[in-house]
Short mmCIF file of C-alpha atoms and ligand atoms in Angstrom, two decimals:
data_model
loop_
_atom_site.label_atom_id
_atom_site.label_comp_id
_atom_site.label_asym_id
_atom_site.label_seq_id
_atom_site.Cartn_x
_atom_site.Cartn_y
_atom_site.Cartn_z
CA MET N 1 -18.49 7.00 -33.89
CA LYS N 2 -15.98 5.59 -31.37
CA ARG N 3 -15.78 7.41 -28.06
CA ILE N 4 -12.44 9.05 -27.28
CA LEU N 5 -10.97 10.29 -24.00
CA ALA N 6 -10.78 13.96 -23.03
CA LYS N 7 -6.99 13.91 -23.31
CA GLN N 8 -7.10 12.51 -26.84
CA ALA N 9 -9.15 15.49 -28.02
CA ILE N 10 -6.04 17.68 -27.80
CA LYS N 11 -4.78 16.10 -31.00
CA ARG N 12 -8.13 16.18 -32.82
CA VAL N 13 -8.58 19.92 -33.44
CA GLY N 14 -11.02 20.56 -36.27
CA GLU N 15 -12.51 17.06 -36.05
CA GLU N 16 -15.88 15.76 -34.88
CA VAL N 17 -15.48 13.57 -31.79
CA LYS N 18 -17.58 11.62 -29.34
CA LEU N 19 -16.87 12.03 -25.60
CA ALA N 20 -18.50 10.54 -22.53
CA GLY N 21 -18.03 11.09 -18.82
CA TRP N 22 -19.20 12.91 -15.73
CA VAL N 23 -20.33 16.50 -15.48
CA ASN N 24 -17.70 18.11 -13.29
CA THR N 25 -19.18 21.61 -13.33
CA LYS N 26 -21.73 23.51 -15.36
CA ARG N 27 -21.99 27.26 -15.69
CA LYS N 28 -23.81 29.72 -17.86
CA MET N 29 -22.29 32.91 -19.13
CA GLY N 30 -24.94 34.95 -20.82
CA LYS N 31 -26.55 32.40 -23.04
CA ILE N 32 -23.54 30.17 -23.45
CA ILE N 33 -23.44 26.94 -21.44
CA PHE N 34 -20.04 25.64 -20.33
CA ILE N 35 -19.61 22.14 -18.98
CA ASP N 36 -16.41 20.66 -17.66
CA LEU N 37 -16.59 17.01 -18.58
CA ARG N 38 -14.54 14.55 -16.53
CA ASP N 39 -13.36 11.12 -17.59
CA ALA N 40 -10.55 8.81 -16.54
CA SER N 41 -8.02 10.90 -18.45
CA GLY N 42 -8.95 14.30 -17.02
CA ILE N 43 -11.25 17.21 -17.71
CA ILE N 44 -12.25 18.95 -20.93
CA GLN N 45 -14.40 22.01 -21.52
CA LEU N 46 -17.58 21.67 -23.54
CA VAL N 47 -19.33 24.77 -24.94
CA PHE N 48 -22.83 25.11 -26.25
CA LEU N 49 -24.37 28.04 -28.03
CA PRO N 50 -28.10 27.79 -27.21
CA GLU N 51 -29.31 29.26 -30.47
CA SER N 52 -27.91 26.33 -32.36
CA ASN N 53 -30.43 23.68 -31.27
CA LYS N 54 -33.41 23.92 -28.87
CA GLU N 55 -33.60 20.19 -28.17
CA ILE N 56 -29.99 19.93 -27.09
CA GLU N 57 -30.38 23.11 -25.11
CA SER N 58 -33.13 21.56 -23.00
CA VAL N 59 -31.03 18.44 -22.40
CA LEU N 60 -28.08 20.55 -21.29
CA GLU N 61 -30.33 22.73 -19.12
CA SER N 62 -31.40 19.63 -17.17
CA VAL N 63 -27.88 18.28 -16.71
CA LYS N 64 -26.37 18.54 -13.20
CA PRO N 65 -23.00 17.77 -11.64
CA GLU N 66 -22.12 14.07 -11.65
CA TYR N 67 -24.59 13.18 -14.39
CA VAL N 68 -23.05 10.85 -16.95
CA ILE N 69 -23.46 12.29 -20.43
CA GLU N 70 -22.37 11.51 -23.95
CA VAL N 71 -21.68 14.32 -26.38
CA GLN N 72 -20.65 14.72 -29.96
CA GLY N 73 -19.04 17.89 -31.14
CA LYS N 74 -16.21 19.64 -32.86
CA VAL N 75 -12.83 20.19 -31.22
CA ASN N 76 -11.79 23.85 -31.50
CA SER N 77 -8.59 25.56 -30.43
CA ARG N 78 -9.28 28.15 -27.76
CA PRO N 79 -8.38 31.76 -28.46
CA LYS N 80 -5.11 32.69 -26.71
CA SER N 81 -6.87 34.72 -24.02
CA GLN N 82 -9.04 31.75 -23.07
CA ILE N 83 -6.36 29.09 -22.76
CA ASN N 84 -6.47 27.44 -19.32
CA PRO N 85 -2.88 26.61 -18.32
CA ASN N 86 -4.08 24.57 -15.34
CA LEU N 87 -5.80 22.00 -17.51
CA GLU N 88 -3.98 19.53 -19.73
CA THR N 89 -6.72 20.04 -22.32
CA GLY N 90 -6.76 23.79 -21.63
CA GLY N 91 -5.84 24.69 -25.20
CA VAL N 92 -8.99 23.21 -26.71
CA GLU N 93 -12.74 22.98 -26.14
CA VAL N 94 -15.49 20.96 -27.72
CA GLU N 95 -18.41 22.69 -29.35
CA VAL N 96 -21.39 20.48 -28.57
CA LYS N 97 -23.52 19.36 -31.52
CA ASP N 98 -25.36 16.54 -29.81
CA CYS N 99 -25.80 15.40 -26.21
CA LYS N 100 -27.57 12.65 -24.34
CA ILE N 101 -27.92 11.85 -20.66
CA ILE N 102 -26.76 8.34 -19.82
CA SER N 103 -27.24 8.42 -16.03
CA SER N 104 -28.55 11.04 -13.67
CA SER N 105 -27.09 11.60 -10.21
CA PHE N 106 -28.31 12.73 -6.81
CA THR N 107 -26.52 15.77 -5.46
CA PRO N 108 -23.35 14.24 -3.97
CA PRO N 109 -22.82 14.60 -0.21
CA PHE N 110 -19.66 16.65 -0.89
CA THR N 111 -18.31 18.53 -3.86
CA ILE N 112 -16.08 16.77 -6.30
CA ASP N 113 -15.25 19.54 -8.72
CA ASN N 114 -11.86 20.41 -7.26
CA GLU N 115 -8.92 18.90 -5.51
CA ILE N 116 -9.70 20.18 -2.06
CA ILE N 117 -11.50 17.67 0.08
CA PRO N 118 -13.21 19.56 2.84
CA ALA N 119 -15.64 16.76 3.79
CA ARG N 120 -15.53 14.80 7.03
CA GLU N 121 -13.47 11.66 6.61
CA GLU N 122 -16.34 9.39 7.72
CA LEU N 123 -18.48 10.79 4.93
CA ARG N 124 -15.68 10.35 2.41
CA MET N 125 -15.30 6.73 3.50
CA GLU N 126 -19.01 6.03 3.27
CA TYR N 127 -19.06 7.39 -0.26
CA ARG N 128 -15.57 6.26 -1.21
CA TYR N 129 -16.59 5.73 -4.86
CA LEU N 130 -17.37 9.46 -5.00
CA ASP N 131 -14.31 10.43 -3.01
CA LEU N 132 -12.19 8.54 -5.53
CA ARG N 133 -13.54 10.84 -8.24
CA HIS N 134 -11.34 13.59 -6.82
CA LYS N 135 -8.27 14.25 -8.90
CA ARG N 136 -6.03 14.05 -5.86
CA MET N 137 -7.25 10.53 -5.05
CA LYS N 138 -6.93 9.42 -8.67
CA ASP N 139 -3.39 10.82 -8.78
CA ASN N 140 -2.50 8.94 -5.60
CA LEU N 141 -3.73 5.63 -6.92
CA LYS N 142 -2.04 6.18 -10.27
CA ALA N 143 1.28 6.99 -8.58
CA ARG N 144 0.87 3.86 -6.46
CA TYR N 145 0.24 1.78 -9.56
CA GLU N 146 3.22 3.30 -11.38
CA LEU N 147 5.49 2.64 -8.44
CA ILE N 148 4.40 -1.00 -8.20
CA LYS N 149 4.85 -1.38 -11.96
CA ASN N 150 8.40 -0.05 -11.82
CA ILE N 151 9.31 -2.13 -8.79
CA ARG N 152 8.02 -5.19 -10.64
CA GLU N 153 10.01 -4.34 -13.75
CA PHE N 154 13.16 -3.73 -11.72
CA LEU N 155 12.85 -7.01 -9.86
CA ASP N 156 12.09 -8.82 -13.10
CA SER N 157 15.28 -7.40 -14.60
CA LYS N 158 17.17 -8.83 -11.61
CA ASN N 159 15.74 -12.32 -12.18
CA PHE N 160 13.20 -12.28 -9.36
CA ILE N 161 9.93 -14.06 -9.91
CA GLU N 162 6.62 -13.09 -8.40
CA ILE N 163 4.97 -15.92 -6.51
CA GLU N 164 1.63 -15.81 -4.71
CA THR N 165 1.38 -17.35 -1.28
CA PRO N 166 -1.83 -18.34 0.54
CA CYS N 167 -4.10 -16.14 2.60
CA LEU N 168 -5.77 -19.07 4.36
CA THR N 169 -2.88 -20.42 6.32
CA LYS N 170 -1.26 -21.08 9.69
CA GLY N 171 0.02 -18.30 11.91
CA THR N 172 3.40 -16.65 11.48
CA PRO N 173 4.65 -14.44 14.28
CA GLU N 174 5.20 -10.76 13.43
CA GLY N 175 4.21 -9.29 16.76
CA ALA N 176 0.49 -8.76 16.22
CA ARG N 177 -2.71 -10.69 16.82
CA GLU N 178 -3.98 -12.81 13.94
CA TYR N 179 -7.31 -12.76 12.16
CA ILE N 180 -8.88 -16.18 12.44
CA ILE N 181 -11.13 -18.00 9.98
CA PRO N 182 -13.13 -20.95 11.30
CA SER N 183 -13.12 -24.03 9.11
CA ARG N 184 -16.56 -25.34 8.16
CA ILE N 185 -15.22 -28.70 7.04
CA TYR N 186 -12.97 -29.28 10.07
CA PRO N 187 -15.05 -28.35 13.12
CA GLY N 188 -13.09 -26.55 15.80
CA LYS N 189 -10.14 -25.84 13.50
CA PHE N 190 -9.09 -22.49 12.13
CA TYR N 191 -7.12 -20.93 9.36
CA VAL N 192 -5.41 -17.64 10.12
CA LEU N 193 -4.76 -14.77 7.77
CA PRO N 194 -1.03 -14.11 7.32
CA GLN N 195 0.65 -11.23 9.14
CA ALA N 196 3.30 -11.61 6.43
CA PRO N 197 4.28 -14.37 3.96
CA GLN N 198 7.37 -14.96 6.10
CA GLN N 199 7.42 -18.75 6.37
CA PHE N 200 6.33 -19.24 2.78
CA LYS N 201 9.08 -17.05 1.39
CA GLN N 202 11.68 -18.88 3.43
CA LEU N 203 10.26 -22.19 2.19
CA LEU N 204 10.51 -20.86 -1.39
CA MET N 205 14.21 -20.34 -0.74
CA ILE N 206 14.51 -23.92 0.48
CA ALA N 207 12.62 -24.90 -2.69
CA GLY N 208 15.45 -23.30 -4.66
CA PHE N 209 13.85 -20.22 -6.28
CA GLU N 210 16.64 -17.97 -4.93
CA ARG N 211 14.81 -14.73 -5.81
CA TYR N 212 11.14 -14.28 -4.89
CA PHE N 213 8.92 -11.26 -4.56
CA GLN N 214 5.27 -10.53 -4.05
CA ILE N 215 3.06 -7.49 -3.71
CA ALA N 216 1.58 -9.11 -0.65
CA ARG N 217 -1.52 -8.34 1.36
CA CYS N 218 -0.86 -8.74 5.08
CA PHE N 219 -3.34 -8.84 7.93
CA ARG N 220 -2.73 -7.77 11.51
CA ASP N 221 -5.40 -7.57 14.17
CA GLU N 222 -3.94 -4.75 16.21
CA ASP N 223 -5.63 -2.40 18.60
CA THR N 224 -6.21 0.79 16.70
CA ARG N 225 -3.07 2.74 17.29
CA GLY N 226 -1.35 5.18 15.02
CA ASP N 227 -1.76 5.22 11.31
CA ARG N 228 -2.28 1.51 10.72
CA GLN N 229 -4.67 -0.63 8.75
CA PRO N 230 -5.90 -4.15 9.59
CA GLU N 231 -4.86 -5.13 6.05
CA PHE N 232 -2.02 -3.50 4.21
CA THR N 233 0.36 -4.14 1.35
CA GLN N 234 4.01 -5.09 1.48
CA VAL N 235 6.57 -5.39 -1.28
CA ASP N 236 7.83 -8.66 0.12
CA LEU N 237 11.00 -10.26 -1.15
CA GLU N 238 13.57 -12.88 -0.30
CA VAL N 239 16.90 -13.92 -1.82
CA SER N 240 19.40 -16.72 -1.30
CA PHE N 241 23.20 -16.59 -1.13
CA LEU N 242 23.51 -12.81 -0.72
CA GLU N 243 25.29 -11.01 2.10
CA GLU N 244 23.47 -8.40 4.17
CA ASP N 245 25.12 -5.48 2.37
CA GLU N 246 24.34 -6.96 -1.02
CA ILE N 247 20.65 -7.11 -0.09
CA LEU N 248 20.70 -3.50 1.08
CA ASP N 249 22.43 -2.44 -2.19
CA LEU N 250 19.77 -4.19 -4.22
CA ILE N 251 16.85 -2.66 -2.34
CA GLU N 252 18.44 0.76 -2.48
CA GLU N 253 18.84 0.52 -6.25
CA MET N 254 15.24 -0.66 -6.59
CA ILE N 255 13.90 2.24 -4.55
CA VAL N 256 15.96 4.93 -6.24
CA LYS N 257 15.26 3.67 -9.77
CA SER N 258 11.54 3.14 -9.22
CA ILE N 259 11.03 6.57 -7.66
CA LYS N 260 12.98 8.18 -10.47
CA ALA N 261 10.90 6.34 -13.05
CA VAL N 262 7.69 7.71 -11.53
CA TYR N 263 8.73 11.19 -10.39
CA GLY N 264 11.64 12.02 -12.70
CA ASP N 265 14.06 14.44 -11.06
CA LYS N 266 11.37 16.00 -8.87
CA LYS N 267 12.29 13.99 -5.80
CA LYS N 268 15.61 14.68 -4.15
CA ILE N 269 17.11 11.47 -2.82
CA LYS N 270 20.50 11.42 -1.18
CA THR N 271 22.50 8.34 -2.16
CA PRO N 272 23.99 6.12 -0.95
CA PHE N 273 21.59 5.77 1.95
CA PRO N 274 23.56 6.00 5.23
CA ARG N 275 23.86 2.67 7.06
CA LEU N 276 23.80 3.30 10.79
CA LYS N 277 23.91 1.06 13.82
CA ALA N 278 20.68 0.97 15.83
CA SER N 279 22.53 1.58 19.11
CA ASP N 280 24.29 4.69 17.72
CA VAL N 281 21.06 6.01 16.24
CA LEU N 282 19.19 5.58 19.51
CA LYS N 283 21.93 7.37 21.39
CA LYS N 284 22.14 10.25 18.93
CA TYR N 285 18.51 10.78 17.92
CA LYS N 286 16.60 9.16 20.84
CA THR N 287 14.55 7.24 18.28
CA ASP N 288 15.18 4.41 15.84
CA LYS N 289 13.28 6.29 13.13
CA PRO N 290 15.32 9.46 12.71
CA ASP N 291 14.21 12.10 10.24
CA LEU N 292 17.43 13.07 8.47
CA ARG N 293 16.00 15.65 6.05
CA LYS N 294 17.92 18.89 5.78
CA ASP N 295 14.79 20.88 5.08
CA LYS N 296 11.69 19.37 6.65
CA ASN N 297 9.49 21.80 4.73
CA ASP N 298 10.67 20.59 1.35
CA PRO N 299 7.95 18.20 0.13
CA ASN N 300 10.35 16.61 -2.36
CA GLU N 301 13.24 15.77 -0.08
CA LEU N 302 13.54 12.08 0.74
CA ALA N 303 16.06 11.12 3.40
CA PHE N 304 16.37 7.35 3.43
CA VAL N 305 18.52 5.69 6.05
CA TRP N 306 19.28 2.07 6.89
CA ILE N 307 19.27 1.18 10.56
CA LYS N 308 21.09 -2.09 11.25
CA GLU N 309 22.53 -4.27 13.99
CA PHE N 310 19.41 -4.35 16.14
CA PRO N 311 19.46 -6.58 19.20
CA LEU N 312 18.00 -10.01 18.43
CA PHE N 313 15.77 -9.91 21.51
CA GLU N 314 14.19 -7.30 23.70
CA TYR N 315 12.40 -7.48 27.02
CA SER N 316 8.69 -6.80 26.74
CA GLU N 317 7.34 -5.01 29.81
CA THR N 318 3.75 -5.82 28.81
CA GLU N 319 4.37 -9.53 28.24
CA LYS N 320 7.01 -9.71 31.01
CA LYS N 321 9.29 -11.83 28.87
CA ILE N 322 11.93 -11.81 26.17
CA VAL N 323 10.48 -11.30 22.70
CA ALA N 324 12.03 -11.15 19.22
CA THR N 325 12.87 -7.61 18.13
CA HIS N 326 11.87 -8.43 14.55
CA ASN N 327 10.60 -11.96 14.11
CA PRO N 328 12.02 -15.20 15.55
CA PHE N 329 13.68 -16.23 12.28
CA THR N 330 16.39 -13.57 12.32
CA MET N 331 20.03 -14.64 12.15
CA PRO N 332 22.17 -13.65 15.16
CA PHE N 333 25.72 -12.37 14.64
CA GLN N 334 28.09 -15.32 14.43
CA GLU N 335 30.44 -13.79 17.01
CA ASP N 336 27.55 -13.23 19.45
CA LEU N 337 26.40 -16.87 19.43
CA PRO N 338 28.11 -17.65 22.77
CA LEU N 339 25.97 -14.91 24.33
CA LEU N 340 22.73 -16.71 23.46
CA ASP N 341 22.97 -18.72 26.67
CA LYS N 342 24.77 -16.19 28.84
CA ASP N 343 23.23 -12.85 27.96
CA PRO N 344 20.67 -13.14 25.15
CA LEU N 345 19.64 -9.47 25.31
CA LYS N 346 23.18 -8.56 24.20
CA VAL N 347 23.03 -10.65 21.01
CA ARG N 348 23.09 -8.55 17.84
CA ALA N 349 21.04 -9.55 14.82
CA HIS N 350 21.38 -9.26 11.08
CA GLN N 351 18.27 -7.14 11.05
CA TYR N 352 17.79 -3.92 9.14
CA ASP N 353 15.07 -1.32 8.93
CA LEU N 354 14.64 1.23 6.19
CA VAL N 355 13.53 4.63 7.44
CA CYS N 356 12.46 7.56 5.28
CA ASN N 357 11.77 11.06 6.61
CA GLY N 358 11.19 9.65 10.09
CA PHE N 359 8.87 6.80 9.03
CA GLU N 360 9.74 3.14 9.02
CA VAL N 361 9.14 2.03 5.43
CA GLY N 362 10.64 -1.43 5.59
CA GLY N 363 12.27 -4.09 7.66
CA GLY N 364 14.02 -7.33 7.02
CA ALA N 365 16.77 -9.66 8.05
CA LEU N 366 19.09 -12.49 7.22
CA ARG N 367 17.45 -15.69 8.43
CA ILE N 368 18.54 -18.61 10.47
CA TYR N 369 19.00 -21.65 8.21
CA ASN N 370 20.30 -24.08 10.81
CA PRO N 371 17.36 -25.92 12.46
CA GLU N 372 19.20 -26.42 15.74
CA LEU N 373 19.90 -22.70 16.07
CA GLN N 374 16.29 -21.93 15.16
CA LYS N 375 15.07 -24.27 17.91
CA LYS N 376 17.41 -22.62 20.38
CA VAL N 377 16.00 -19.18 19.55
CA PHE N 378 12.46 -20.47 20.03
CA THR N 379 13.50 -21.89 23.40
CA ILE N 380 15.00 -18.57 24.50
CA LEU N 381 11.68 -16.98 23.48
CA GLY N 382 10.05 -19.27 26.05
CA LEU N 383 8.47 -21.82 23.72
CA LYS N 384 8.20 -25.34 25.07
CA GLU N 385 9.25 -28.32 22.95
CA GLU N 386 5.58 -29.23 22.22
CA GLU N 387 4.77 -25.63 21.28
CA ILE N 388 7.72 -25.43 18.89
CA ASP N 389 6.53 -28.65 17.38
CA SER N 390 2.89 -27.69 16.98
CA LYS N 391 3.56 -24.13 15.78
CA PHE N 392 6.68 -24.56 13.69
CA GLY N 393 7.39 -28.31 13.44
CA ARG N 394 6.37 -28.55 9.80
CA PHE N 395 8.31 -25.39 8.89
CA LEU N 396 11.42 -26.61 10.71
CA LYS N 397 11.23 -29.99 8.99
CA ALA N 398 12.06 -28.28 5.69
CA PHE N 399 15.40 -27.11 7.10
CA ASP N 400 16.54 -30.72 7.32
CA TYR N 401 16.46 -30.92 3.53
CA GLY N 402 19.16 -28.46 2.50
CA ALA N 403 18.43 -24.84 3.39
CA PRO N 404 20.44 -22.12 1.62
CA PRO N 405 21.58 -19.00 3.45
CA HIS N 406 18.86 -16.45 2.77
CA GLY N 407 17.39 -13.13 3.78
CA GLY N 408 14.92 -10.53 2.67
CA ILE N 409 12.82 -7.57 3.45
CA ALA N 410 9.28 -6.25 3.34
CA LEU N 411 8.59 -2.65 2.37
CA GLY N 412 5.40 -1.00 3.53
CA LEU N 413 4.01 0.09 0.20
CA ASP N 414 1.19 2.21 1.64
CA ARG N 415 3.54 4.23 3.81
CA LEU N 416 6.06 4.72 1.01
CA VAL N 417 3.38 6.02 -1.37
CA MET N 418 1.99 8.23 1.40
CA ILE N 419 5.41 9.89 1.81
CA LEU N 420 5.96 10.21 -1.94
CA GLN N 421 2.55 11.78 -2.46
CA ASN N 422 2.90 14.03 0.59
CA GLU N 423 -0.26 12.70 2.16
CA PRO N 424 -0.94 12.91 5.90
CA ASN N 425 -1.98 9.26 6.35
CA ILE N 426 -2.01 5.91 4.52
CA ARG N 427 -5.80 5.95 4.04
CA GLU N 428 -5.26 8.57 1.32
CA VAL N 429 -3.28 6.16 -0.83
CA ILE N 430 -5.43 3.02 -0.39
CA ALA N 431 -8.48 2.70 -2.62
CA PHE N 432 -10.76 1.18 -0.02
CA PRO N 433 -9.19 1.58 3.41
CA LYS N 434 -10.74 0.93 6.77
CA THR N 435 -11.28 3.83 9.14
CA ALA N 436 -8.65 4.38 11.81
CA ASP N 437 -10.80 2.17 14.07
CA GLY N 438 -10.97 -0.67 11.56
CA ARG N 439 -14.38 -0.23 9.93
CA ASP N 440 -15.42 -0.30 6.29
CA LEU N 441 -18.10 2.37 6.24
CA MET N 442 -18.89 1.92 2.56
CA LEU N 443 -20.01 -1.71 2.55
CA GLY N 444 -20.45 -1.99 6.31
CA ALA N 445 -17.84 -4.33 7.76
CA PRO N 446 -17.35 -5.93 10.19
CA ASP N 447 -20.95 -7.07 10.34
CA LYS N 448 -23.13 -9.73 11.92
CA ILE N 449 -23.67 -12.92 9.97
CA PRO N 450 -26.83 -15.05 9.89
CA PRO N 451 -27.22 -17.75 12.60
CA SER N 452 -27.08 -20.42 9.90
CA GLN N 453 -23.58 -19.31 8.89
CA ILE N 454 -22.46 -19.18 12.51
CA LYS N 455 -23.69 -22.73 12.96
CA GLU N 456 -21.96 -23.92 9.82
CA ALA N 457 -18.69 -22.46 11.08
CA HIS N 458 -19.13 -24.47 14.33
CA ILE N 459 -18.74 -21.39 16.51
CA LYS N 460 -20.81 -19.85 19.29
CA ILE N 461 -21.09 -16.13 19.87
CA ASP N 462 -20.55 -15.05 23.45
CA LEU N 463 -21.00 -11.33 23.94
CA LYS N 464 -21.00 -11.46 27.75
CA GLU N 465 -17.36 -10.44 28.09
CA SER N 466 -17.36 -7.49 25.71
N1 LIG C 501 8.14 -10.57 7.41
C1 LIG C 501 8.77 -9.38 7.88
C2 LIG C 501 7.70 -8.33 8.26
O1 LIG C 501 6.57 -8.44 7.85
C3 LIG C 501 9.65 -8.74 6.86
C4 LIG C 501 10.88 -9.52 6.60
O2 LIG C 501 11.62 -9.83 7.55
O3 LIG C 501 11.16 -9.79 5.43
O4 LIG C 501 8.02 -7.38 8.94
#
């Protein structure tokens, strides 16, 4: 007999079926044994009347939570009084006729039989594969998947194509430190992991694709601050020949349609999203991430807002120099170009952030497509001619071969799903996140590597300074 899923049993009343999955809970009432069986589709109640078969009774007696079992039995409708409205399969139960244990299980370090997760987060991370058995975690990852699927479909319908860009690459500045990968074949040389696919997506525009997107993994080696992850996912996209407002319209439509496709009418989204100037927002709300919800206790209210017209540069007190507010590729306002030499901190940029409920969920910009202007911006950022050449020379070369006007955005997928699922942090919506201090407690990373590998990578470990 072919195994079916718990959910499919709803439509098989009166039939013999085969089910397999994990023992969620087991309880005895008088002589009757009840087991809640869990599989990828949900939970279903199994019942066993001990008198019916001694052999099966002893198997069921030995079964414990998280054992994997396979059962055959008959699907019965439950009497009205016993219907469980909290369970999708609550109208039926399966009367067990045969049962075998497929895998036994140690007692898990925390309970899995309900949605509440009382365990310490470090323990949950160490046993993430058990933590992911919780319904809440499964629901989070399913919602994430559904959102990505709908974003993909939307972008496909608008003639975008998804293109993968490399992870072993050269640095691209997005304001964080880079992860470095020593090259074995080229001693003393390094790849870096991308902070974002920024230069690649711009080069794809120069290549003439006009509409690119990618569900992109990005890597940033930041000191552990706030709710961040060393690797995270962006919905990264870039378009050619669109004005700033046209890009914002497109993203807005994508967000509203995708959320509606996943959550139906449950989520309340006010449209159109307001488009506010960064300077006004700062003055009014004292932050550039204002929370514009009417009712902050309503878990379904989503108040998106565009913040635009950021200054192109800002003065960094820590670095004691002018830095790019977004990244150095952002297009200044045409009418502010004369200020580049006179008063660069006054130059406004075609940069926009998307904020939702007080969280930044995306940021993007129109880009510079004139190589001379790009060089000028690098110079204002304090880069010497040789530095521009070694860091960006090859990128800039492409702009001499016909660059279209272009711009784009990257949405922080983890943060967006966190807000949609009403979770307190992004670790709850990532299958295998790092801890807040950057460790993988399940597989144990970062870790030492054998001396032979260190030698092959042509590096020396010097722990004196740390
Ligand atoms: N690359 C930018 C970032 O990661 C996003 C963009 O400008 O499209 O923030």
